Coordinates of N, CA, C and O in Angstrom, one line a residue:
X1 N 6.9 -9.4 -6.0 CA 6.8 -9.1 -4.5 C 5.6 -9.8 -4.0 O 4.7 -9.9 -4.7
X2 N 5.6 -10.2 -2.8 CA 4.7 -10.9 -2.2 C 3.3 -9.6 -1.3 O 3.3 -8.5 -0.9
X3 N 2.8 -10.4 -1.2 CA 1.2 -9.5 -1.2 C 1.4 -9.0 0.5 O 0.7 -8.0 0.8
X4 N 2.1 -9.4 1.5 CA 2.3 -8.6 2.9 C 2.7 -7.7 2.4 O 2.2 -6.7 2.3
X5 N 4.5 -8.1 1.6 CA 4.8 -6.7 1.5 C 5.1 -5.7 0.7 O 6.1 -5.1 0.6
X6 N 3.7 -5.7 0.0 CA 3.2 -4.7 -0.7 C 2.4 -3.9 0.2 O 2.2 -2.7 0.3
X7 N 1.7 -5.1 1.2 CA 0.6 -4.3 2.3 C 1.5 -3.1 3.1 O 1.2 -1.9 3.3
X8 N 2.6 -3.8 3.5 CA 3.9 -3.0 4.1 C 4.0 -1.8 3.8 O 3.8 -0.8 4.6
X9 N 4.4 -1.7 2.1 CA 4.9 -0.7 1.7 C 3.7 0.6 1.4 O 3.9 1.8 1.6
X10 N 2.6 0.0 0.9 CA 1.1 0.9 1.3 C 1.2 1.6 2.5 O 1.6 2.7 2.2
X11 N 1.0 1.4 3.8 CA 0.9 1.1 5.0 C 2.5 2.6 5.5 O 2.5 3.6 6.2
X12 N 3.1 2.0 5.0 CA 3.9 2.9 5.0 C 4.0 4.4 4.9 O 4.2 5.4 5.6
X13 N 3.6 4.0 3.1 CA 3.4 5.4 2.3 C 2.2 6.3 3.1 O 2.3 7.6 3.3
X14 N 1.2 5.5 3.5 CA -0.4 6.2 3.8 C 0.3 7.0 5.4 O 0.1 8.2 5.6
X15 N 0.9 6.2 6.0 CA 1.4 7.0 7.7 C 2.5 7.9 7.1 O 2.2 9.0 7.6
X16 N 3.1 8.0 6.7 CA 4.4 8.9 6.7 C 3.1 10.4 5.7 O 3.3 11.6 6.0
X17 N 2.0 10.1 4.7 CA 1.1 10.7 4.2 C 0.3 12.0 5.4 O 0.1 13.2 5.4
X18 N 0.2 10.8 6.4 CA -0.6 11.3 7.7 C 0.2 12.0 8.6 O 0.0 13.1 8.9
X19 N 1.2 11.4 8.9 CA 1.9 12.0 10.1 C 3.5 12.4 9.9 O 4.1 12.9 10.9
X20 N 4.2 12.2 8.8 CA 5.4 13.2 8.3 C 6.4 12.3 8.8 O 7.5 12.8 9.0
X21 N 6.2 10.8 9.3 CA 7.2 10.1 10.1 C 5.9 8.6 10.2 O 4.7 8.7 10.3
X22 N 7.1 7.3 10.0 CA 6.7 6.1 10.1 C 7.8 5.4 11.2 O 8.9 5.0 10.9
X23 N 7.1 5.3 12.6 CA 7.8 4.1 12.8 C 7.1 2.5 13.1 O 5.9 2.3 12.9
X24 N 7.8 1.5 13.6 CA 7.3 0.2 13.8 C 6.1 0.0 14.1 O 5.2 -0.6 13.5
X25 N 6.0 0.6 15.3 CA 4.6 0.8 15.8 C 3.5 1.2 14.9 O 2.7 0.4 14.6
X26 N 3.5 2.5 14.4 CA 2.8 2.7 13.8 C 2.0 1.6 12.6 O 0.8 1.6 12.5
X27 N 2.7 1.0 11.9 CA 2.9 -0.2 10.7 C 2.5 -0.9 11.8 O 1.6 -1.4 11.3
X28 N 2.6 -1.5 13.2 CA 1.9 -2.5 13.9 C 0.7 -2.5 13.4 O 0.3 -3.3 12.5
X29 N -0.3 -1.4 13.9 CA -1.3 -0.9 14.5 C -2.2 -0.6 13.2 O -3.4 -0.9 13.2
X30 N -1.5 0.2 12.0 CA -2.3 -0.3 11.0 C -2.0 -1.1 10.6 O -2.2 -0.9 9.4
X31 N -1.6 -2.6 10.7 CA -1.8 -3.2 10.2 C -2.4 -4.5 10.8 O -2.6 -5.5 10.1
X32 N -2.5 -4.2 12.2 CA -2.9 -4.9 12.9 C -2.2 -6.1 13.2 O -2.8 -7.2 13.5
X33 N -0.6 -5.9 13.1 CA -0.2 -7.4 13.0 C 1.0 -7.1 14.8 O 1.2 -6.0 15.3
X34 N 1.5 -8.3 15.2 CA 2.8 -8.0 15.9 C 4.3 -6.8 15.3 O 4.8 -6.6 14.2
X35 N 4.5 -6.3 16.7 CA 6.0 -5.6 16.2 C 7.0 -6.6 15.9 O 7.8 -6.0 15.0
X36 N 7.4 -7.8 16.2 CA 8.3 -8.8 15.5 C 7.6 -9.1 13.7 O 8.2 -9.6 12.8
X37 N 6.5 -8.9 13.7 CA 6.3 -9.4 12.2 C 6.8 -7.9 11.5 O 7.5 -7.9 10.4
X38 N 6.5 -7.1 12.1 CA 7.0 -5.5 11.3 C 8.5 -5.3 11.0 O 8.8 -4.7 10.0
X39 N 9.4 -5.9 12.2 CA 10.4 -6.0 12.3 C 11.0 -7.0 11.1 O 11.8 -6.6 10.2
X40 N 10.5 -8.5 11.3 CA 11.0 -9.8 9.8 C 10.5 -8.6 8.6 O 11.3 -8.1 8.0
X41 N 9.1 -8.4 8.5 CA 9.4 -7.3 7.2 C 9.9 -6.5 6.8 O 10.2 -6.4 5.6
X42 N 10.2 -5.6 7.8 CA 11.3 -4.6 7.5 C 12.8 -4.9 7.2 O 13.3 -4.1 6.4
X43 N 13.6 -6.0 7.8 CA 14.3 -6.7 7.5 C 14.8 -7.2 6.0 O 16.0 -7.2 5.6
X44 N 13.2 -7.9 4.9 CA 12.9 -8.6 3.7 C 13.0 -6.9 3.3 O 14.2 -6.7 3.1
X45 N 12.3 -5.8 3.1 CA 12.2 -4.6 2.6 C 13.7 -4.3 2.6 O 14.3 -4.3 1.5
X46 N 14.0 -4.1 3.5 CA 15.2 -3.3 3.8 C 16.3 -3.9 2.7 O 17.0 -3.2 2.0
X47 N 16.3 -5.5 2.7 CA 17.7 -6.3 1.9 C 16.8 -6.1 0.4 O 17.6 -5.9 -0.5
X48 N 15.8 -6.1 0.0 CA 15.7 -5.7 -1.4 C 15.3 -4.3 -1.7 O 14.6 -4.0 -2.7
X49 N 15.9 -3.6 -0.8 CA 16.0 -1.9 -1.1 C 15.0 -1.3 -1.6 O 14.9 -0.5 -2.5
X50 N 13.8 -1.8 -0.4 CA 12.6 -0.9 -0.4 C 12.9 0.1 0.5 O 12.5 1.2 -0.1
X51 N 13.2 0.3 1.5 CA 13.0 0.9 3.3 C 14.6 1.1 2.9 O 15.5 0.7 2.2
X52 N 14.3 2.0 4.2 CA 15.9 2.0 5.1 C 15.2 2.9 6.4 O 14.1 3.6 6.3
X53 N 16.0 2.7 7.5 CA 15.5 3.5 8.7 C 16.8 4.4 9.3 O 18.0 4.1 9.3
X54 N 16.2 5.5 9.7 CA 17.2 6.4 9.8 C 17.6 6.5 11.2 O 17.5 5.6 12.0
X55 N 18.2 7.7 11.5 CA 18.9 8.0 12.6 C 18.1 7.8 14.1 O 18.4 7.5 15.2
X56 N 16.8 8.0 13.5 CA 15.8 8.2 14.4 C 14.5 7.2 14.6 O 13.4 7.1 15.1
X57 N 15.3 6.4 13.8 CA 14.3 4.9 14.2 C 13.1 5.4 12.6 O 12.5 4.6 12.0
X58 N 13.0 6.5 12.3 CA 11.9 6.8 11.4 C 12.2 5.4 10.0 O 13.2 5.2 9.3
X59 N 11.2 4.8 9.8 CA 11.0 3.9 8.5 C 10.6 4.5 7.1 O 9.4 4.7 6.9
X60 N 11.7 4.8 5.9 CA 11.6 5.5 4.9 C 11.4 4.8 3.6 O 12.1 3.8 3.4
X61 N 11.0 5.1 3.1 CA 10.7 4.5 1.7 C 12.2 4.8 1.1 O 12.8 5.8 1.5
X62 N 12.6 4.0 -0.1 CA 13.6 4.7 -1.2 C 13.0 4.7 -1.9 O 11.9 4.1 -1.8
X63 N 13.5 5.6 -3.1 CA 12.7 5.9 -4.4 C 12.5 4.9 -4.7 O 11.4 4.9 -5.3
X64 N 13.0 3.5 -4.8 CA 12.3 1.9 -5.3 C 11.1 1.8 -4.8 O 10.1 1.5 -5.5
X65 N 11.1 2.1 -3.6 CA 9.9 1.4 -2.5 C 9.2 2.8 -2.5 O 8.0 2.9 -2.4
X66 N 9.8 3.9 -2.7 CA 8.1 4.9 -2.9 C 7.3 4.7 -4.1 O 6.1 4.7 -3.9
X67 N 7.9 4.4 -5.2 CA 7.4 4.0 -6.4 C 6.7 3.2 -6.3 O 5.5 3.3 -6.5
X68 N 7.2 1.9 -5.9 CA 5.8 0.5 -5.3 C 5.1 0.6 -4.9 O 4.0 0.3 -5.2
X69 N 5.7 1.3 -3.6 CA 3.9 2.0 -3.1 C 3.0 2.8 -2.9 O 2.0 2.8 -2.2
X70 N 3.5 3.9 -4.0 CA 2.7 4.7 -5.0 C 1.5 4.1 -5.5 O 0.3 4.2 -5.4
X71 N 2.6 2.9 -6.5 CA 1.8 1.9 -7.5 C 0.6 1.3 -6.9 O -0.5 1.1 -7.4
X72 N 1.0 1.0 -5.7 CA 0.0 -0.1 -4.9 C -1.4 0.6 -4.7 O -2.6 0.2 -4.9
X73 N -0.6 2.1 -3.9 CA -1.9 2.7 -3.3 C -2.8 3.5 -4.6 O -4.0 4.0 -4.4
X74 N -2.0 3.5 -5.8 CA -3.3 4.0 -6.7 C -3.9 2.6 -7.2 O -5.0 2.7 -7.6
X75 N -3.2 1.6 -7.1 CA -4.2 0.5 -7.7 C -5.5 0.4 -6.6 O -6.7 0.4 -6.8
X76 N -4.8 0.3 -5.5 CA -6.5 0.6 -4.6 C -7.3 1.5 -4.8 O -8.5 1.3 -4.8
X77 N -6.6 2.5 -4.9 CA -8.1 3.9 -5.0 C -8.2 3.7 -6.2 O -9.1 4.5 -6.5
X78 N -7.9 3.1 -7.3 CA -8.4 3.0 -8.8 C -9.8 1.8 -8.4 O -11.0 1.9 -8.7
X79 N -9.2 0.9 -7.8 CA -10.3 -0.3 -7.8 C -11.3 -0.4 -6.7 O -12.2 -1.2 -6.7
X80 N -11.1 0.6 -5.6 CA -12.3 1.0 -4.6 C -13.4 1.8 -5.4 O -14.6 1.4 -5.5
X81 N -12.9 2.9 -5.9 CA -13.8 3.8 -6.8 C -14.7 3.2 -7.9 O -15.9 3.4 -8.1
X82 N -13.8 2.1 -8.7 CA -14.1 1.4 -9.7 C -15.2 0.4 -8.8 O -16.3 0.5 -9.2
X83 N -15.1 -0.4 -8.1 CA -16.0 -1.0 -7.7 C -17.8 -0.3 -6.8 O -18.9 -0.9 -6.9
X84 N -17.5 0.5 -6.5 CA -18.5 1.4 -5.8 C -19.0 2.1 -6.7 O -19.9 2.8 -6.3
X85 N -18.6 2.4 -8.3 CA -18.9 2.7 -8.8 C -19.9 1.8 -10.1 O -20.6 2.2 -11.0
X86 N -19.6 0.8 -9.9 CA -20.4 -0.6 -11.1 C -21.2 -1.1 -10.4 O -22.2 -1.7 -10.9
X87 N -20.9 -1.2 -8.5 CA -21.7 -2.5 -8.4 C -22.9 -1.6 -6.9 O -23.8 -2.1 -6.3
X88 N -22.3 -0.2 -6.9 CA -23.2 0.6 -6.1 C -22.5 0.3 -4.4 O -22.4 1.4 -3.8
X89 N -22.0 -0.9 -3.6 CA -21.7 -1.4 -2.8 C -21.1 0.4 -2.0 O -21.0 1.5 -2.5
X90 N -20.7 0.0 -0.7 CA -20.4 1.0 0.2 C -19.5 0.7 -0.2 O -19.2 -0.2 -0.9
X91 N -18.2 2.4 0.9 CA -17.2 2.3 0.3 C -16.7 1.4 1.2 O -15.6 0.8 1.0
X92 N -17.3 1.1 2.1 CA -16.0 0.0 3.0 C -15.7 -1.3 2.7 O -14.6 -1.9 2.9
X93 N -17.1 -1.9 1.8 CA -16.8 -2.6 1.0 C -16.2 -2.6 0.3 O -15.4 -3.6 0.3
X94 N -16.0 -1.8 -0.7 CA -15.2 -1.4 -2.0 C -13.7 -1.6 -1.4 O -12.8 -2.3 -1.9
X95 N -13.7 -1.0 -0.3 CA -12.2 -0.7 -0.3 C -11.4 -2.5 0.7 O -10.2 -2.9 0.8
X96 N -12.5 -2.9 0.9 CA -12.1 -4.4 1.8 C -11.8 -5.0 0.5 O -10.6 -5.3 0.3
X97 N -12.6 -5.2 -0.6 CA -12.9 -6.0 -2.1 C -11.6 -5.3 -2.4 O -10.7 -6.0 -2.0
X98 N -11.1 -4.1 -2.9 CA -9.9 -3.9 -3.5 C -8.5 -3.8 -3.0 O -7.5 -3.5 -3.6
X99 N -8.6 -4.1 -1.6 CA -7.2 -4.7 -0.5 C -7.1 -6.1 -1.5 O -6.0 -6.1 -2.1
X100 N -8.0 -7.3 -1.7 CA -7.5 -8.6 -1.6 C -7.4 -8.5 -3.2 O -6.8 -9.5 -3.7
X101 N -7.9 -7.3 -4.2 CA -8.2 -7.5 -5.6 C -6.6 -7.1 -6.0 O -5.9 -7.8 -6.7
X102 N -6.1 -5.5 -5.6 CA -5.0 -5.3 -6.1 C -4.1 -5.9 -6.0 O -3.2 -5.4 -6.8
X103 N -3.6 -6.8 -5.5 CA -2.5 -7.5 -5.3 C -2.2 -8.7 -6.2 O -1.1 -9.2 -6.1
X104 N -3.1 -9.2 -7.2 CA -3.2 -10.1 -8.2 C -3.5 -9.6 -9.6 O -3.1 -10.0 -10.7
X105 N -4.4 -8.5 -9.4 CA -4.8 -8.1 -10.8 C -3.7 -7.6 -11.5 O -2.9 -6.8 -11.0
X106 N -3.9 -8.2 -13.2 CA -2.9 -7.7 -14.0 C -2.7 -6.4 -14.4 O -3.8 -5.7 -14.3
X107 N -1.7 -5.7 -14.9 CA -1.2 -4.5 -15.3 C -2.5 -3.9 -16.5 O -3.3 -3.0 -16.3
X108 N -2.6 -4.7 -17.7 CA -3.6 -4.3 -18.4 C -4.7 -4.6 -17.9 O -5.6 -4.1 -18.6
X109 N -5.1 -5.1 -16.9 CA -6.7 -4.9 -16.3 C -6.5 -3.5 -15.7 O -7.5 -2.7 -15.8
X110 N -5.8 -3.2 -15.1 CA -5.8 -1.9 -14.3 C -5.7 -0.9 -15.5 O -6.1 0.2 -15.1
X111 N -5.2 -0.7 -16.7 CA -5.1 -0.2 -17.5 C -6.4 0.1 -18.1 O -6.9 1.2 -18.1
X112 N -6.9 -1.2 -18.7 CA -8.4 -0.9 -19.0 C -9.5 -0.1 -18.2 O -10.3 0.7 -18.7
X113 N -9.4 -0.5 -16.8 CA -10.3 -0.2 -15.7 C -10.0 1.6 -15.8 O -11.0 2.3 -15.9
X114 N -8.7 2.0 -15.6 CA -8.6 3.9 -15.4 C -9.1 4.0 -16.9 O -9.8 5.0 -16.9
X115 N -9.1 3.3 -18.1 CA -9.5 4.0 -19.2 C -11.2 4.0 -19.3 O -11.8 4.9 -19.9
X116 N -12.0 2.9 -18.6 CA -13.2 2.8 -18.2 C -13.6 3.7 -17.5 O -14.5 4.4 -17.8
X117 N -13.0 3.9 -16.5 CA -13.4 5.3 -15.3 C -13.0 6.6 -16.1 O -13.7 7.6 -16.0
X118 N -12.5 6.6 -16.5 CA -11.9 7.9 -17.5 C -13.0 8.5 -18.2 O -13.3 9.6 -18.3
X119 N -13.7 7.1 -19.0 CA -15.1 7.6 -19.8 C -16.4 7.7 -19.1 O -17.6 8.1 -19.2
X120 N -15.8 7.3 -18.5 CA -17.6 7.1 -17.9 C -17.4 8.0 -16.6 O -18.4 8.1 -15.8

């Protein structure tokens, strides 16, 4: 999957977390992008059976796409904590550094990292 839309699917999970309902707008605004780019993504989501939108315009994860962005959003809070925690930095830092980090880092780095935070 490509690194927007993972951002997408994050983005998603965190507002429907917040407010019990995701629509376009909302995924605009966090994400600071146009409603036509929300719309091409939702579109790419939608045909590889992340999303589907319902009756009510609401933007829903499927269990595919909750699961990714489950994954996504613990790899962030694994690597914000992890970072603010080694290198002291704020968390807003931490959390800017682990937006551009999760999206490349490998499965056993993230693996090692919760077993590092685990001990320490």
């Amino acid at each position: 999957m490509y690194e927007s839309g993972e951002d997408y699917l994050e983005a998603i999970l965190m507002i429907w977390n917040e407010k019990n309902e995701c629509h376009a707008v909302d995924i605009a605004h966090k994400l600071n992008v146009t409603k036509p780019s929300v719309s091409r993504a939702m579109g790419i989501l939608k045909e590889d059976g992340f999303v589907f939108v319902d009756e009510f315009q609401h933007i829903n994860l499927t269990e595919k796409g909750r699961i990714k962005a489950q994954d996504i959003y613990n790899r962030h809070e694994l690597l914000t904590a992890f970072l603010q925690k080694i290198t002291g930095i704020s968390a807003e830092q931490a959390e800017q550094n682990a937006c551009r980090v999760e999206h490349v880092i490998d499965s056993d780095v993230v693996r090692g990292i919760q077993d590092w935070m685990a001990k320490n």
